[in-house]
Amino acid sequence: MEDAYLVPAILWLVQTILGTLGIRELDSWIRQAGLWHDIENLRSELEVVQAVATDAKGRTLQSVLLDKSLTDLKRFLYDADDLVDELDYWRLRHQVEGVTVQELDSMYEAARVDHGTVRDDNNIPATSSRGKKRSKAWDDFVDIKDGNGKTVQAECRHCRKRVQYKGAQGPRVLTTHVKSTYCKNMREAHPQLQSHPSINEAAENATPVAAGNSSNRPRMVTNQEPTEITTAIAHPWDKDEFSSRIQKTTHQLKGIRGDVTKDLNMLGSHSGASSGHHQSTAASDPRQRTSSLLQGKVYGRDEEKNSIINRMRAGKSDSVTVLPIVGIGGTGKTALAQFVYNDLKVQNQFDHSIWVWVSNSFDEMRITREMLDIVPREKHEGLCSLDKLQQVLKTHTESKRVLLVLDDVWDDMNDCIFNLILAPFKSNNANGSVILVTTRYISVAKRIGTTEPVVLGALEDDDLWLLLKARAFRDENYEGPRNLTSIGWKIARKLKGNPLAAVTAGELLRVDFTVDHWIKILKDEDGKLLGQSGGIMSSLKLSYDQLPYHLHQCFSYCSIFPDSYKFLGEELVRIWISQGFVKQNHPSKTLEEIGMDYLAELVDLGYFQPYA
């Protein structure tokens, strides 16, 4: 499972870092700090890393070396993410304190040279440099000096606010601040702050440790517990040091990215595929389905079938009807489409019937060529232009009623591409043509459908039991030994109404008609046995593998809750935020709004179901 996460994690990290660098305020601050050139080099390298990681999708199991290189790449990306977050911290601190970058450079110059800018009461002498007794007002403040050793600011130990310290008026300013309403309120709200060291002290006293094994990222640990207001920053502000660290990080990423590229080249690059690659891939993909009804009967979908046929007949005679069938993997979308496609009444209603398997390896040329199966080969053989192929298709289907099934449409088919593919059917005299679309995405159905989608839910237990018996015994009416049927019924109920799961389980049960074997299938809690035979687990894993990493995290976390657990959307999003799964990559949105977008995506994909 870690292998499945590796590339999505890398892509997510790259997107997170680029998103942070894309914040307008941070970009402006980086320019002021004189780090823009270094950051631009880092940004360019991250974009190359993103392209290389995309090419590595689905290939980690093919090479141990590639897996190791990608693991190292992920580790360096975590370091880059920490570095960019640290820059954003200094940008925010600069904003809150109202100091310029140049003032920050001056303020921490001494820390860079002699590591002693900020000192606590134990280090501040009781007398000033001129031998005078130091004011008691300093008991509540931390002394901050510039590069010349002159006190320029004082940081309040109670509220962490900084005040300017100028000559003889300095002690009075300190006393006035401690008596201010703001400082009093902060002391009452956060009494623990009085005993906390300043940020720079925490950094100086910090010890790098590795959590878990030595390959994990080093973390800074102090002898004080951090609060929500104080954070230990490992590096005090130093422009030259930050520039050096950015350059080092960029160099490390470039080196390990080169290793990944070499490993990919050894395996053979995806990008070198020929135009025929898509066709061979499509032809050999075990998920591909044709118009032929494999099992001869579809269980529990008569109502949906009749609804689709009635809507086909009711469609307008002067336009194209696009009717989507929606459901998660294994609910029988393709089987229902085959059921409708092969109905004699439907066949008699149309002049041409075309079945095309689309899949997530989308190729408009391949799809158009498959549509041309209804046209004699000599009329389009040798044509390599999509426009010319569509002209042939348009000529052959003009003024004719066509039933086109687009099976397994994914969300990479946007409106522009969809309209391009259907252009030959929409151009002239459509005469009641129907496009039947099967998809896992409710958003796709709503976007391209001209009528309400048919949404497939779970089968009733009785229908699923008939299907399971038909696959296990090759006879839905066979009763079999009572001890086996009792176990089989429990298995059917456990499958939660998923037809493909019943087909997969039925084939496994057929291997051995013994009680021990059937009980073994019944107790297969984690689905390992179902996964060995492909079927439902491979179908669901395909959808799961397509999830971006941030959705992987959010959905996987929910496995700690019981099956069929009911969430309140807002509460679930707050949990995700508390776990750090929701990233602020939209400046105009709150974390809660971004989290609700995550949830909407998972609902769209069928991982969560709304309830009244």
XYZ file of C-alpha atoms in Angstrom:
612
model
C 0.000 0.000 0.000
C 2.948 2.319 0.636
C 3.934 1.911 -3.028
C 0.481 3.032 -4.106
C 0.884 6.187 -2.012
C 4.407 7.094 -3.149
C 3.838 8.955 -6.425
C 0.559 10.600 -5.269
C 2.415 11.782 -2.145
C 5.199 13.292 -4.258
C 2.744 15.054 -6.559
C 0.783 16.339 -3.569
C 3.943 17.697 -1.941
C 5.004 19.455 -5.149
C 1.547 20.993 -5.556
C 1.570 22.086 -1.903
C 4.974 23.783 -2.192
C 4.107 25.467 -5.497
C 0.804 26.573 -3.983
C 2.584 28.212 -1.045
C 5.068 29.907 -3.363
C 2.117 31.139 -5.408
C 0.781 33.251 -2.529
C 1.043 36.816 -3.792
C 2.146 38.288 -0.458
C 4.904 35.694 -0.052
C 6.130 36.235 -3.611
C 6.364 39.987 -2.972
C 8.186 39.456 0.332
C 10.670 37.036 -1.288
C 11.516 39.696 -3.868
C 12.078 42.269 -1.114
C 14.293 39.806 0.744
C 16.495 39.351 -2.334
C 15.739 35.614 -2.594
C 13.652 35.707 -5.771
C 16.327 34.242 -8.068
C 16.977 31.299 -5.726
C 13.256 30.630 -5.329
C 12.681 30.771 -9.105
C 15.321 28.080 -9.587
C 13.608 25.976 -6.922
C 10.208 26.539 -8.530
C 11.515 25.474 -11.961
C 13.027 22.314 -10.504
C 9.757 21.477 -8.737
C 7.893 21.715 -12.044
C 10.366 19.274 -13.625
C 9.982 16.949 -10.622
C 6.210 17.068 -11.112
C 6.537 15.971 -14.749
C 8.951 13.140 -13.898
C 6.776 11.896 -11.018
C 3.725 11.871 -13.283
C 5.631 9.626 -15.693
C 6.401 7.270 -12.787
C 2.726 6.650 -11.967
C 1.948 2.953 -11.647
C 5.557 1.881 -12.201
C 7.017 1.657 -8.680
C 6.393 -2.088 -8.472
C 8.465 -2.646 -11.620
C 11.786 -1.550 -10.105
C 13.287 -1.599 -6.624
C 15.724 1.136 -7.684
C 12.886 3.371 -8.878
C 11.022 2.819 -5.624
C 14.119 3.820 -3.626
C 14.762 6.913 -5.768
C 11.167 8.061 -5.390
C 11.329 7.498 -1.625
C 14.447 9.694 -1.443
C 12.743 12.292 -3.641
C 9.787 12.410 -1.271
C 12.134 12.942 1.684
C 13.856 15.895 -0.005
C 10.468 17.359 -0.935
C 9.513 17.319 2.753
C 12.671 19.341 3.430
C 11.726 21.784 0.664
C 8.218 22.080 2.112
C 9.672 22.869 5.555
C 11.966 25.491 4.045
C 9.166 27.267 2.172
C 6.929 27.160 5.261
C 9.762 28.726 7.246
C 10.039 31.547 4.713
C 6.308 32.138 5.008
C 6.689 32.223 8.809
C 9.238 35.020 8.543
C 7.003 36.845 6.084
C 4.105 36.703 8.571
C 6.339 37.684 11.486
C 7.643 40.619 9.464
C 4.037 41.655 8.759
C 2.864 41.389 12.390
C 5.863 43.225 13.843
C 5.797 45.920 11.190
C 9.514 45.672 10.417
C 11.153 45.591 7.013
C 13.313 42.783 5.699
C 16.297 45.087 5.974
C 15.555 45.633 9.676
C 15.330 41.867 10.169
C 18.717 41.453 8.500
C 20.207 44.046 10.830
C 18.430 42.705 13.913
C 19.804 39.177 13.545
C 23.242 39.988 12.166
C 24.754 39.518 15.600
C 23.072 36.111 15.924
C 24.730 35.024 12.695
C 28.141 36.154 13.922
C 28.235 35.275 17.614
C 24.929 33.445 18.320
C 23.998 35.864 21.081
C 21.395 38.426 20.057
C 18.487 37.478 22.264
C 19.066 36.827 25.931
C 16.895 36.027 28.925
C 17.127 37.309 32.495
C 20.010 35.012 33.312
C 22.124 36.596 30.564
C 21.059 40.252 30.918
C 23.394 42.036 33.338
C 21.953 43.860 36.328
C 23.758 46.999 35.196
C 23.969 48.640 31.816
C 27.159 48.947 29.803
C 27.756 52.331 31.468
C 27.623 50.864 34.967
C 24.130 52.110 35.840
C 21.597 49.838 37.524
C 19.289 48.260 34.921
C 15.556 49.129 35.165
C 13.244 46.585 36.831
C 10.986 47.004 33.776
C 13.306 44.600 31.969
C 12.089 41.745 34.205
C 9.140 41.335 31.829
C 11.060 41.696 28.560
C 13.700 40.104 26.368
C 16.511 42.344 25.154
C 17.006 42.490 21.339
C 20.093 44.192 19.944
C 21.193 45.200 16.460
C 24.459 44.260 14.793
C 26.317 46.927 16.768
C 25.169 45.600 20.134
C 22.693 48.418 20.691
C 19.279 47.613 22.206
C 16.655 48.392 19.547
C 13.608 46.387 20.659
C 12.156 44.567 23.634
C 9.958 41.477 23.398
C 7.295 41.095 26.083
C 7.466 37.758 27.889
C 3.711 37.759 28.467
C 2.214 38.552 25.059
C 5.260 38.259 22.746
C 4.604 41.729 21.362
C 7.675 43.773 20.457
C 8.073 47.429 21.327
C 10.670 49.908 20.158
C 13.263 50.813 22.804
C 14.706 54.316 22.476
C 17.071 55.901 24.963
C 15.860 57.321 28.282
C 12.191 56.840 27.413
C 12.711 53.095 26.979
C 11.890 51.916 30.553
C 8.702 54.010 30.606
C 7.613 52.437 27.302
C 8.175 48.978 28.780
C 6.178 49.742 31.936
C 3.321 51.269 29.926
C 3.118 48.202 27.725
C 2.946 45.750 30.660
C 0.029 47.768 32.099
C -1.814 47.867 28.752
C -5.179 46.093 28.367
C -3.826 43.937 25.544
C -0.938 42.593 27.614
C -3.169 41.994 30.659
C -5.643 40.021 28.551
C -2.849 37.917 27.061
C -1.422 37.181 30.523
C -4.821 35.978 31.708
C -5.513 33.934 28.571
C -2.031 32.397 28.290
C -0.290 32.379 31.682
C 2.094 29.667 30.441
C 3.787 32.140 28.089
C 5.675 33.764 30.975
C 7.936 30.759 31.368
C 8.557 30.200 27.677
C 11.792 31.200 26.010
C 11.810 33.491 23.015
C 11.706 32.037 19.543
C 15.398 32.506 18.971
C 16.308 30.992 22.354
C 14.250 27.934 21.485
C 16.094 27.648 18.205
C 19.489 27.966 19.860
C 18.675 25.361 22.527
C 16.985 22.971 20.103
C 18.336 19.504 19.432
C 17.660 17.792 16.102
C 16.224 14.299 16.541
C 14.876 11.709 14.142
C 11.395 10.310 14.710
C 11.163 6.593 13.987
C 14.147 5.479 11.907
C 17.107 7.534 10.801
C 15.700 8.101 7.336
C 12.932 10.311 8.668
C 13.204 14.063 8.591
C 14.989 15.656 11.591
C 12.704 17.641 13.866
C 13.611 20.353 16.344
C 12.918 19.457 19.980
C 13.300 21.881 22.882
C 13.043 21.378 26.596
C 9.869 23.473 26.541
C 6.468 22.457 25.231
C 5.360 24.688 22.325
C 2.043 26.507 22.394
C -0.166 27.722 19.588
C 1.550 31.095 19.848
C 5.214 30.121 20.111
C 6.947 27.926 17.577
C 10.547 26.779 17.623
C 12.178 27.893 14.382
C 15.387 26.022 13.703
C 17.091 28.923 11.917
C 17.066 32.588 13.034
C 16.611 35.011 10.152
C 19.716 35.219 8.003
C 19.320 36.050 4.323
C 22.659 34.552 3.272
C 21.952 31.315 5.121
C 18.471 31.039 3.613
C 19.884 31.627 0.143
C 22.416 28.856 0.728
C 19.739 26.466 2.013
C 17.448 27.135 -0.959
C 20.305 26.493 -3.383
C 21.262 23.300 -1.542
C 17.660 22.040 -1.593
C 17.356 22.761 -5.322
C 20.634 20.927 -5.983
C 19.486 17.900 -3.950
C 16.167 17.733 -5.783
C 17.908 17.990 -9.143
C 20.259 15.138 -8.245
C 17.619 12.719 -7.014
C 15.285 13.694 -9.856
C 18.088 12.672 -12.229
C 18.216 9.261 -10.523
C 14.460 8.831 -10.980
C 14.762 9.749 -14.664
C 17.543 7.175 -15.163
C 15.461 4.473 -13.483
C 12.478 5.335 -15.683
C 14.628 5.219 -18.808
C 15.790 1.740 -17.835
C 12.150 0.644 -17.683
C 11.228 2.410 -20.921
C 9.423 5.747 -20.926
C 5.676 6.101 -21.311
C 6.224 9.158 -23.460
C 7.793 7.104 -26.214
C 4.551 5.283 -26.925
C 3.356 5.304 -30.479
C -0.104 6.200 -31.613
C -0.906 2.521 -31.653
C -0.071 2.187 -27.987
C -3.526 3.311 -26.900
C -5.180 0.811 -29.161
C -3.115 -2.106 -27.932
C -3.602 -1.016 -24.340
C -7.327 -0.738 -24.783
C -7.559 -4.070 -26.544
C -5.656 -5.910 -23.797
C -7.207 -4.214 -20.761
C -9.183 -6.796 -18.742
C -11.712 -4.106 -17.802
C -12.799 -3.687 -21.417
C -16.396 -4.731 -22.104
C -18.266 -5.116 -25.369
C -21.969 -4.944 -26.154
C -22.337 -8.699 -25.553
C -24.145 -9.604 -22.337
C -21.684 -11.901 -20.563
C -23.937 -13.648 -18.071
C -27.165 -13.779 -20.076
C -29.227 -12.207 -17.299
C -29.099 -9.048 -15.213
C -30.450 -9.369 -11.674
C -32.482 -6.726 -9.899
C -32.314 -4.030 -12.608
C -35.620 -4.463 -14.468
C -36.993 -1.194 -13.116
C -33.925 0.764 -14.224
C -33.954 -0.929 -17.635
C -37.590 -0.035 -18.271
C -36.970 3.542 -17.148
C -34.105 3.930 -19.641
C -36.077 2.435 -22.548
C -39.079 4.652 -21.824
C -36.871 7.737 -21.739
C -35.287 6.717 -25.037
C -38.698 6.600 -26.637
C -39.716 9.913 -25.104
C -36.609 11.688 -26.386
C -37.053 14.579 -28.801
C -36.956 13.546 -32.456
C -34.943 16.606 -33.513
C -32.097 16.398 -30.984
C -29.638 14.044 -29.323
C -30.514 12.634 -25.885
C -27.561 11.997 -23.556
C -28.615 9.616 -20.774
C -26.017 8.794 -18.070
C -25.921 5.675 -15.887
C -23.993 6.380 -12.661
C -22.649 4.141 -9.902
C -19.487 3.136 -8.063
C -17.296 0.357 -9.408
C -19.045 -3.002 -9.498
C -22.677 -1.823 -9.289
C -23.488 -3.117 -12.763
C -23.484 0.005 -14.942
C -22.016 -1.808 -17.941
C -24.256 -4.852 -17.453
C -27.341 -2.619 -17.403
C -26.171 -0.820 -20.560
C -25.659 -4.216 -22.241
C -29.120 -5.261 -21.031
C -30.661 -2.225 -22.741
C -28.452 -2.369 -25.838
C -29.412 -5.976 -26.623
C -33.156 -5.527 -26.094
C -34.974 -6.268 -29.379
C -37.298 -3.290 -28.991
C -34.298 -1.018 -28.624
C -32.524 -2.556 -31.600
C -35.604 -1.989 -33.763
C -35.811 1.643 -32.653
C -32.430 2.637 -34.172
C -30.788 2.428 -37.588
C -27.309 1.968 -36.108
C -26.095 0.756 -32.712
C -22.500 1.503 -31.680
C -20.661 0.387 -28.526
C -17.391 2.105 -27.505
C -15.359 1.447 -24.359
C -13.815 4.786 -23.324
C -11.866 4.152 -20.053
C -9.417 6.441 -18.276
C -6.915 6.058 -21.150
C -8.808 8.545 -23.256
C -8.024 8.825 -26.992
C -10.474 10.600 -29.330
C -8.887 9.054 -32.457
C -9.367 5.523 -31.116
C -12.931 6.258 -30.058
C -13.818 7.751 -33.447
C -12.299 4.769 -35.285
C -14.366 2.377 -33.168
C -17.494 4.348 -34.059
C -16.608 3.773 -37.716
C -17.057 0.009 -37.338
C -20.529 0.552 -38.826
C -18.913 1.953 -42.002
C -17.224 -0.269 -44.627
C -13.475 -0.265 -43.913
C -12.447 0.842 -47.407
C -14.204 4.191 -46.871
C -11.976 5.251 -43.973
C -8.897 2.991 -44.044
C -5.711 5.046 -44.171
C -7.281 8.265 -42.871
C -5.208 9.819 -40.064
C -7.085 13.082 -39.547
C -9.776 13.274 -36.874
C -11.682 15.781 -38.995
C -11.740 13.468 -42.045
C -12.765 10.479 -39.941
C -15.636 12.487 -38.488
C -16.709 13.591 -41.965
C -17.022 9.931 -42.995
C -19.000 9.169 -39.821
C -21.265 12.167 -40.345
C -22.003 11.201 -43.953
C -22.875 7.633 -42.956
C -25.140 8.552 -40.020
C -26.855 11.631 -41.415
C -30.666 11.509 -41.118
C -30.418 8.206 -39.236
C -31.219 7.311 -35.651
C -28.158 6.123 -33.797
C -27.740 4.479 -30.395
C -24.214 5.147 -29.118
C -23.021 3.633 -25.832
C -19.951 5.280 -24.279
C -18.935 2.822 -21.577
C -16.742 3.752 -18.592
C -16.347 7.518 -19.058
C -13.958 9.171 -16.577
C -13.654 12.767 -15.481
C -10.839 13.564 -17.934
C -13.427 13.927 -20.704
C -14.299 17.616 -20.528
C -17.213 19.320 -22.266
C -15.106 20.444 -25.215
C -13.836 16.925 -25.982
C -17.277 15.398 -25.418
C -18.911 17.807 -27.869
C -16.108 17.179 -30.365
C -16.695 13.423 -30.298
C -20.452 13.804 -30.692
C -20.241 16.466 -33.410
C -21.094 14.050 -36.280
C -24.337 13.052 -34.525
C -25.351 16.583 -33.542
C -24.624 18.410 -36.789
C -27.609 17.631 -39.012
C -30.935 15.843 -38.733
C -30.159 13.928 -35.548
C -33.624 12.319 -35.608
C -33.799 11.125 -32.010
C -30.342 9.630 -31.579
C -29.458 8.521 -28.030
C -26.075 8.540 -26.285
C -25.998 6.163 -23.312
C -23.067 6.967 -20.979
C -21.820 4.852 -18.061
C -19.643 6.637 -15.494
C -18.537 6.503 -11.864
C -18.752 10.299 -11.550
C -22.035 12.037 -10.746
C -20.381 15.330 -11.765
C -19.708 13.935 -15.263
C -23.321 12.777 -15.519
C -24.672 16.184 -14.539
C -22.280 17.987 -16.855
C -22.901 16.061 -20.089
C -26.369 14.594 -19.559
C -29.427 16.116 -21.194
C -31.702 14.199 -18.838
C -31.555 13.096 -15.204
C -29.025 10.279 -14.677
C -29.999 6.761 -13.666
C -28.171 6.262 -10.365
C -27.511 2.631 -9.445
C -27.614 1.708 -5.783
C -27.115 -1.630 -4.059
C -29.076 -4.707 -5.099
C -31.606 -6.201 -2.713
C -30.258 -9.169 -0.731
C -32.609 -11.588 -2.509
C -31.417 -10.486 -5.965
C -27.785 -10.666 -4.894
C -28.305 -14.167 -3.494
C -29.740 -15.319 -6.841
C -26.723 -13.860 -8.638
C -24.309 -15.494 -6.184
C -25.979 -18.896 -6.674
C -25.942 -18.476 -10.442
C -22.164 -17.978 -10.349
C -21.384 -20.599 -7.699
C -23.743 -23.403 -8.811
C -24.427 -22.227 -12.393
C -28.116 -22.304 -11.459
C -29.958 -19.563 -9.565
C -32.676 -22.036 -8.518
C -30.298 -24.659 -7.113
C -30.784 -25.047 -3.373
C -27.685 -27.128 -2.626
C -26.690 -28.571 0.761
C -28.344 -26.690 3.593
C -25.065 -26.021 5.406
C -23.574 -24.402 2.284
C -26.645 -22.320 1.451
C -26.710 -20.999 5.011
C -23.096 -19.824 4.690
C -23.733 -18.530 1.156
C -26.656 -16.398 2.323
C -24.442 -14.811 4.998
C -21.808 -14.078 2.348
C -24.444 -12.475 0.105
C -25.592 -10.155 2.894
C -21.985 -9.250 3.663
C -21.401 -8.058 0.067
C -23.648 -5.013 0.618
C -25.585 -5.388 -2.633
C -22.597 -5.086 -4.991
C -23.136 -7.277 -8.098
C -19.469 -7.520 -9.112
C -18.578 -8.585 -5.574
C -21.194 -11.348 -5.861
C -19.762 -12.492 -9.204
C -16.232 -12.563 -7.749
C -17.307 -14.376 -4.578
C -19.412 -16.857 -6.560
C -16.447 -17.876 -8.700
C -14.354 -18.380 -5.559
C -17.057 -20.485 -3.903
C -17.310 -22.690 -6.989
C -13.672 -23.779 -6.563
C -14.469 -26.011 -3.578
C -17.910 -27.038 -2.290
C -16.773 -27.721 1.260
C -17.897 -26.018 4.444
C -14.310 -25.098 5.401
C -13.696 -23.315 2.095
C -16.979 -21.414 2.201
C -16.359 -20.328 5.806
C -12.914 -19.120 4.727
C -14.579 -16.886 2.115
C -17.101 -15.691 4.711
C -14.310 -14.685 7.114
C -12.296 -12.862 4.458
C -12.616 -9.567 6.327
C -9.982 -7.586 4.426
C -10.949 -8.786 0.943
C -7.635 -10.548 0.227
C -9.307 -13.571 -1.353
C -11.576 -11.379 -3.465
C -8.525 -9.424 -4.546
C -6.664 -12.519 -5.765
C -9.203 -13.132 -8.510
C -9.424 -9.552 -9.763
C -13.083 -8.631 -10.031
C -14.464 -6.271 -7.419
C -11.185 -5.456 -5.654
C -9.359 -4.540 -8.866
C -12.349 -2.445 -9.941
C -12.479 -0.535 -6.669
C -8.681 -0.234 -6.493
C -8.680 1.413 -9.917
C -10.887 4.209 -8.589
C -8.865 4.406 -5.376
C -5.538 4.639 -7.211
C -6.875 7.532 -9.294
C -7.501 9.636 -6.186
C -5.096 12.537 -5.618
C -3.007 12.125 -2.482
C -4.937 14.605 -0.323
C -8.138 12.610 -0.943
C -6.251 9.342 -0.278
C -5.400 10.676 3.167
C -8.890 11.921 3.959
C -10.662 8.730 2.901
C -8.111 6.337 4.424
C -8.426 8.109 7.780
C -12.145 7.320 7.856
C -11.338 3.592 8.039
C -11.051 4.045 11.826
C -14.831 4.516 11.988
C -17.382 1.669 11.889
C -18.939 0.533 8.610
C -21.919 2.681 7.507
C -21.013 5.318 10.119
C -22.914 8.582 9.602
C -20.858 11.779 9.557
C -21.848 15.387 9.711
C -19.914 16.970 6.856
C -18.697 19.944 8.887
C -17.467 17.718 11.732
C -15.609 15.391 9.363
C -13.919 18.338 7.669
C -12.799 19.707 11.050
C -11.244 16.308 11.827
C -9.355 16.374 8.525
C -8.123 19.893 9.261
C -6.924 18.867 12.740
C -4.949 16.003 11.160
C -3.272 18.366 8.693
C -4.886 16.796 5.611
C -6.409 20.052 4.336
C -3.921 22.439 2.763
C -4.393 26.173 2.282
C -3.750 26.386 -1.471
C -6.604 28.760 -2.330
C -5.928 32.264 -0.951
C -9.598 33.234 -1.270
C -10.954 30.175 0.613
C -10.895 29.133 4.258
C -9.632 25.703 5.311
C -13.234 24.732 6.057
C -14.309 25.638 2.517
C -11.400 23.710 0.997
C -12.241 20.715 3.206
C -15.863 20.804 2.055
C -14.561 20.762 -1.536
C -12.601 17.599 -0.663
C -15.750 16.015 0.745
C -17.776 16.995 -2.335
C -15.194 15.260 -4.559
C -15.391 12.058 -2.498
C -19.203 12.152 -2.604
C -19.022 12.636 -6.373
C -16.840 9.523 -6.645
C -19.194 7.458 -4.489
C -16.891 7.050 -1.477
C -19.489 8.782 0.703
C -23.238 8.827 0.257
C -25.419 11.724 1.444
C -28.280 10.812 3.745
C -31.385 12.720 4.742
